[in-house]
Amino acid sequence: MKVLVIGSGAREHALCRSLSLDPDVTALYCAPGNAGIAEVAELRRVDALDGKAVAALATELDAGLVVVGPEAPLVAGVADAVREAGVPVFGPSREAALLEGSKAFAKDVMAAAGVPTARSYVCASADEVAEALDAFGAPYVVKDDGLAAGKGVVVTDDIEVAKAHAAECERVVIEEFLDGPEVSLFAITDGVTVVPLQPAQDFKRALDGDEGPNTGGMGAYSPLPWADPKLVEEVLQSVLQPTVDEMRRRGTPFSGLLYAGLAITGRGVRVIEFNARFGDPETQVVLARLRTPLVGVLLAAANGTLADLAPLRWSDDAAVTVVVASHNYPGTPRTGDPITGLDEVAAEDAPHAYVLHAGTRLDGDAVVSAGGRVLSVTAVGEDLGQARERAYRAVDRIRLDGSQHRTDIAAKAAAGA
């Protein structure tokens, strides 16, 4: 089967890496891709937000499956255009992708489905914001209602900071603060059947010790040795299946990847947010542990045949990914800096550790930085300790002027804390 992946980040590199190892994939394309993806897939140019252009490219390539990676093309209706062209596509429709595209819409769906989540107010004026912040008290949780590339949420004890963030948003959701550790759980669904993947935990803050500003994610690990063994089944029954059932009841079935961001609170599991696609950087560690060939799972979701799929097979290994980010990230990043050491990682650390590219491009023969999050250095091991050691050994080989990374990814979990 010929497969076309849409996107250019480390999530898409992880997807392309897994698909390139799948014997059923006879040709692999990625549009627009990046310098690392070029090593495992043939790159094509396309405007990822232009549904007609993506559909035309898929038809030209005779693709048997299109996988839409990022959220913006999904919310723009790219999956709809590909489906209308008669090509199977992994990714929800524009209407279903509103689960990520609008926090207020997601809250409405959760209320109708009886899904446990934080109490919230949707606000459209400064007066409404002030009233909601006062009702909940600190810590204040302020969320942009629309897409914000993982950086639309502010959690702060400073009410002025909370009000300032709210003022930058057209419409804003103010929520109660949820205590407890956070978990990311992905599920693949065809709109009826829901197949959960293995849980992961990511690290949103820029600096060690969960300090600094919010980012798109600085690292992740899986499995979660501290989590209740029944967590996945509990979330399937109380969150994932009810949400998919409610979306179908509304006439907008959700097919693709449903990502539940969860808080394990003292009162039980609560949904923080939904995303409509694979999360980054959690995808990097979840796919590192998946043993079932990927293309058959994605195609079954696209074709509505997930119920016929055999149970997924998983490695017992642990996986850790560490994000190497540009100077000044998550502010305006510096780009164009040469990246060296990638060949050393491939020679010295493979197959246990490897580099997935996020914000990179080729400048002649040189790989240079081209975004805020530049690389996801991923490693597997018999346990989290070994996976961490291998990941950080590989990170130490990489040279990117002014780069930054956290040194404590999975440290507490590996230590049993």
XYZ file of C-alpha atoms in Angstrom:
417
model
C 0.000 0.000 0.000
C 1.104 3.546 -0.797
C 0.737 5.925 2.169
C 0.822 9.739 2.266
C 1.475 11.456 5.621
C 0.623 15.154 5.973
C 2.774 17.258 8.304
C 6.341 18.248 9.090
C 7.030 17.661 12.794
C 8.471 14.990 15.058
C 5.019 13.410 15.379
C 4.974 12.908 11.603
C 8.568 11.614 11.677
C 7.511 9.054 14.319
C 4.524 8.028 12.185
C 6.681 7.788 9.058
C 9.341 5.793 10.903
C 6.755 3.236 12.062
C 5.125 3.078 8.624
C 8.526 2.654 6.918
C 9.121 -0.463 9.045
C 5.717 -1.929 8.058
C 6.058 -4.637 5.365
C 2.611 -3.745 3.987
C 3.758 -0.222 3.073
C 5.177 -0.340 -0.477
C 5.698 3.428 -0.909
C 5.757 6.193 1.682
C 5.338 9.902 1.014
C 5.261 12.894 3.369
C 4.154 16.430 2.576
C 5.836 18.713 3.308
C 8.054 16.699 5.709
C 11.445 17.735 7.063
C 15.139 16.834 6.829
C 14.809 13.709 8.984
C 11.608 12.428 7.393
C 13.398 12.594 4.023
C 15.490 9.614 5.153
C 12.435 7.304 5.396
C 9.875 8.860 3.021
C 9.767 10.683 -0.298
C 8.952 14.347 0.344
C 6.353 16.250 -1.665
C 5.352 19.902 -1.598
C 1.792 20.770 -0.598
C -0.123 23.405 1.346
C -1.217 21.214 4.259
C -4.238 23.470 4.898
C -5.525 23.189 1.305
C -7.852 20.190 1.219
C -8.187 20.171 -2.578
C -4.404 20.253 -3.009
C -3.900 17.406 -0.536
C -6.645 15.342 -2.206
C -5.107 15.985 -5.634
C -1.684 14.898 -4.391
C -3.133 11.719 -2.853
C -4.877 10.899 -6.140
C -1.721 11.634 -8.156
C 0.308 9.302 -5.914
C -2.416 6.611 -5.999
C -2.294 6.593 -2.196
C -4.227 3.845 -0.454
C -4.237 5.828 2.801
C -3.683 9.443 3.827
C -2.663 10.160 7.437
C -3.254 13.771 8.527
C -0.854 14.539 11.377
C -1.404 18.110 12.680
C -4.562 19.648 14.099
C -4.798 22.731 11.862
C -5.435 20.780 8.617
C -8.051 18.657 10.396
C -9.919 21.704 11.695
C -9.624 23.173 8.173
C -11.456 20.147 6.738
C -8.566 18.511 4.869
C -9.733 15.002 5.796
C -13.182 15.773 4.322
C -11.652 16.767 0.981
C -9.571 13.598 0.819
C -12.600 11.428 1.637
C -14.643 13.182 -1.036
C -11.898 12.253 -3.522
C -12.471 8.603 -2.634
C -9.188 8.068 -0.772
C -9.225 6.448 2.700
C -8.013 8.932 5.300
C -7.003 8.644 8.950
C -8.280 11.778 10.648
C -11.619 13.257 11.708
C -13.890 15.513 9.682
C -13.895 19.283 10.160
C -17.017 19.030 12.347
C -15.618 16.208 14.484
C -12.234 17.958 14.847
C -14.040 20.722 16.742
C -13.402 18.514 19.789
C -9.949 20.087 19.631
C -10.774 23.220 17.656
C -13.135 24.557 20.328
C -12.749 23.987 24.059
C -16.344 25.171 24.534
C -17.654 22.601 22.034
C -15.673 19.845 23.779
C -17.192 20.864 27.125
C -20.675 20.639 25.600
C -19.982 17.146 24.240
C -18.582 15.999 27.586
C -21.620 17.320 29.445
C -23.971 15.473 27.102
C -21.920 12.262 27.319
C -21.538 12.370 31.125
C -17.733 12.534 30.841
C -16.001 13.740 34.044
C -14.179 17.033 33.518
C -13.377 20.292 35.295
C -16.163 22.782 35.973
C -15.821 25.722 33.609
C -17.208 28.981 32.260
C -17.051 30.144 28.654
C -16.331 33.890 28.650
C -16.480 36.514 25.902
C -15.938 39.724 27.901
C -13.573 41.074 30.557
C -16.416 41.221 33.065
C -17.284 37.553 32.490
C -13.610 36.616 32.832
C -13.254 38.505 36.125
C -16.394 36.875 37.496
C -15.223 33.365 36.531
C -11.733 33.860 37.944
C -13.239 35.085 41.194
C -15.598 32.084 41.334
C -12.812 29.513 41.057
C -9.937 31.286 42.780
C -6.248 30.442 42.386
C -4.592 28.605 40.745
C -6.303 30.150 37.707
C -6.715 28.037 34.554
C -7.297 30.116 31.410
C -7.687 28.427 28.007
C -7.962 29.951 24.550
C -11.138 28.466 23.051
C -9.425 27.881 19.680
C -6.266 26.212 18.422
C -3.063 27.536 19.965
C -0.424 24.931 19.046
C -0.313 23.559 22.585
C 0.461 26.955 24.105
C -3.022 28.393 24.628
C -3.285 27.450 28.291
C -2.067 29.516 31.235
C -2.069 28.144 34.785
C -1.057 30.822 37.285
C -1.541 32.146 40.812
C -1.281 35.720 39.465
C -4.732 37.064 38.581
C -3.248 39.809 36.400
C -1.401 37.226 34.300
C -4.646 35.253 34.009
C -6.595 38.326 32.904
C -3.879 39.315 30.423
C -3.980 35.890 28.732
C -7.781 35.993 28.611
C -7.638 39.429 26.963
C -5.526 37.976 24.128
C -8.244 35.422 23.273
C -11.452 36.108 21.344
C -13.305 33.618 23.503
C -11.872 31.955 26.575
C -12.661 29.025 28.852
C -11.997 29.536 32.577
C -11.759 26.259 34.522
C -11.334 24.985 38.021
C -7.805 23.760 38.713
C -7.393 19.975 38.656
C -4.819 18.562 41.057
C -2.876 15.353 40.530
C -0.586 13.933 37.830
C -1.480 14.295 34.164
C -1.733 11.412 31.695
C -2.110 11.342 27.922
C -4.150 8.475 26.527
C -4.611 8.044 22.776
C -7.365 5.961 21.223
C -7.872 4.941 17.616
C -11.522 4.872 16.564
C -13.603 4.368 13.443
C -16.553 6.214 14.950
C -17.981 3.120 16.654
C -15.209 0.888 17.990
C -12.560 2.457 20.247
C -9.081 0.921 20.602
C -6.994 2.598 23.340
C -3.213 2.760 23.048
C -0.756 2.747 25.954
C -0.713 5.805 28.252
C 2.144 8.292 28.351
C 3.096 11.369 30.338
C 4.521 14.524 28.800
C 6.274 17.556 30.261
C 4.748 20.896 29.266
C 6.953 23.358 31.159
C 10.159 24.568 29.539
C 12.489 24.058 32.501
C 13.477 21.314 34.941
C 11.196 20.834 37.926
C 8.179 21.930 35.872
C 9.311 25.550 36.008
C 9.156 28.141 33.265
C 6.556 28.867 30.574
C 4.205 26.395 28.932
C 5.461 24.773 25.726
C 4.229 22.307 23.149
C 5.989 19.596 25.196
C 9.638 19.049 26.207
C 9.645 15.268 26.555
C 7.588 12.195 27.394
C 7.761 8.614 28.608
C 5.785 5.379 28.582
C 4.715 3.183 30.348
C 3.622 4.797 33.623
C 4.787 2.474 36.429
C 2.879 4.494 39.032
C -0.499 4.354 37.283
C -3.371 2.052 38.249
C -3.299 -1.037 35.975
C -7.038 -0.522 35.422
C -6.587 3.080 34.229
C -6.878 2.402 30.485
C -10.037 0.312 30.853
C -11.556 2.892 33.206
C -10.880 5.748 30.775
C -12.204 3.690 27.866
C -15.506 3.129 29.687
C -15.946 6.561 31.301
C -14.387 8.905 28.746
C -13.449 7.559 25.313
C -16.396 5.339 24.388
C -19.058 7.777 25.703
C -17.453 10.631 23.735
C -17.326 8.634 20.497
C -20.935 7.502 21.046
C -22.071 11.097 21.628
C -20.311 12.352 18.498
C -22.040 9.630 16.458
C -25.395 10.486 18.055
C -24.932 14.103 16.913
C -24.442 12.967 13.317
C -20.743 13.916 13.297
C -18.955 10.605 13.950
C -15.347 10.911 15.086
C -12.953 8.717 13.088
C -9.214 8.928 13.659
C -7.145 9.548 16.776
C -8.924 10.776 19.900
C -6.440 12.075 22.470
C -7.634 12.490 26.038
C -5.522 14.700 28.282
C -6.341 13.530 31.797
C -5.775 14.573 35.401
C -5.707 11.804 38.019
C -7.295 13.795 40.843
C -8.218 12.898 44.392
C -11.813 12.581 43.147
C -10.930 10.333 40.218
C -10.033 10.780 36.554
C -10.996 14.106 34.954
C -10.578 15.187 31.323
C -8.418 18.295 30.915
C -8.866 18.488 27.149
C -9.392 16.496 23.966
C -7.190 16.600 20.900
C -8.153 15.264 17.498
C -4.761 13.857 16.481
C -1.658 12.121 17.778
C 0.031 14.232 20.464
C 3.610 15.440 20.268
C 5.888 14.352 21.993
C 3.831 11.425 23.379
C 3.505 9.806 19.939
C 7.252 9.322 19.871
C 7.215 7.042 22.941
C 3.883 5.311 22.304
C 4.820 4.237 18.771
C 8.263 3.158 19.998
C 6.465 0.490 22.054
C 3.814 -0.587 19.511
C 4.548 -3.987 17.967
C 1.435 -4.349 15.798
C 2.190 -3.047 12.263
C 0.759 0.456 12.113
C -0.766 0.769 8.656
C -3.361 -1.961 9.188
C -4.607 -0.259 12.355
C -4.906 3.167 10.725
C -6.596 1.721 7.631
C -9.117 -0.185 9.772
C -10.061 3.097 11.447
C -10.423 4.785 8.061
C -12.524 1.936 6.644
C -14.725 1.319 9.689
C -13.403 -2.174 10.390
C -11.640 -1.738 13.752
C -13.953 -4.303 15.372
C -12.327 -6.986 13.201
C -8.804 -6.091 14.316
C -6.811 -8.432 16.554
C -5.775 -6.947 19.939
C -2.774 -4.650 19.683
C 0.615 -6.073 20.662
C 2.988 -4.014 22.814
C 6.634 -4.259 23.790
C 7.439 -4.577 27.487
C 10.220 -2.041 26.938
C 10.049 1.494 28.268
C 10.509 4.529 26.019
C 11.690 8.069 26.733
C 11.888 11.058 24.394
C 13.769 14.296 25.120
C 13.035 17.416 23.084
C 15.974 19.559 21.990
C 14.648 23.084 21.452
C 16.024 26.229 19.850
C 17.452 29.230 21.640
C 14.630 31.340 23.170
C 11.883 28.696 22.773
C 8.921 28.963 23.546
C 9.445 32.601 22.572
C 10.378 33.454 18.983
C 13.048 30.829 18.266
C 16.343 31.408 16.533
C 16.560 29.290 13.376
C 19.131 28.439 10.727
C 21.726 27.070 13.148
C 23.659 23.964 11.995
C 22.943 20.682 13.786
C 25.790 18.182 14.139
C 26.206 14.849 15.879
C 23.250 13.154 14.165
C 25.542 10.716 12.353
C 27.226 9.868 15.673
C 23.890 8.935 17.231
C 23.054 6.736 14.229
C 26.456 5.033 14.429
C 26.829 4.673 18.189
C 23.329 4.469 19.673
C 21.102 2.693 17.154
C 18.860 0.761 17.328
C 18.086 1.587 20.969
C 18.177 5.361 20.469
C 17.341 7.472 17.432
C 16.565 11.068 16.511
C 13.175 12.218 15.233
C 13.217 15.606 13.514
C 10.697 18.339 14.339
C 11.883 21.776 13.195
C 14.667 21.026 10.715
C 15.477 21.658 7.056
C 18.321 20.988 4.681
C 20.668 23.845 3.788
C 22.730 22.256 1.053
C 24.026 19.095 2.693
C 23.751 20.506 6.213
C 20.816 19.998 8.567
C 19.821 23.277 10.228
C 17.211 24.307 12.792
C 13.896 25.549 11.416
C 11.568 25.856 14.403
C 11.176 26.023 18.173
C 11.237 22.326 18.958
C 14.006 20.973 16.748
C 14.555 17.300 17.621
C 12.969 14.519 19.673
C 15.714 12.166 20.858
C 13.979 8.868 21.578
C 15.251 5.716 23.239
C 13.944 2.382 24.490
C 15.225 0.208 27.310
C 14.277 -2.626 29.624
C 13.009 -0.016 32.080
C 12.678 3.760 32.272
C 16.108 4.114 33.857
C 17.840 2.437 30.935
C 15.704 4.293 28.384
C 16.567 7.627 30.056
C 20.257 6.815 30.113
C 20.240 5.950 26.410
C 18.211 9.015 25.446
C 20.447 11.447 27.306
C 23.614 9.777 26.019
C 22.337 10.462 22.500
C 21.337 14.037 23.410
C 24.883 14.675 24.590
C 26.227 13.838 21.112
C 24.116 16.507 19.434
C 25.425 20.033 18.969
C 23.104 22.945 18.223
C 24.261 26.396 19.270
C 22.094 27.879 22.020
C 19.870 24.816 22.252
C 18.057 23.806 25.401
C 16.524 20.637 26.826
C 15.193 19.421 30.140
C 17.402 17.046 32.123
C 14.648 15.516 34.271
C 12.364 13.778 31.746
C 10.979 10.599 33.411
C 13.457 11.002 36.315
C 10.870 10.686 39.104
C 9.072 7.769 37.444
C 12.372 5.957 36.857
C 13.300 6.445 40.514
C 9.921 5.111 41.651
C 8.892 8.492 43.065
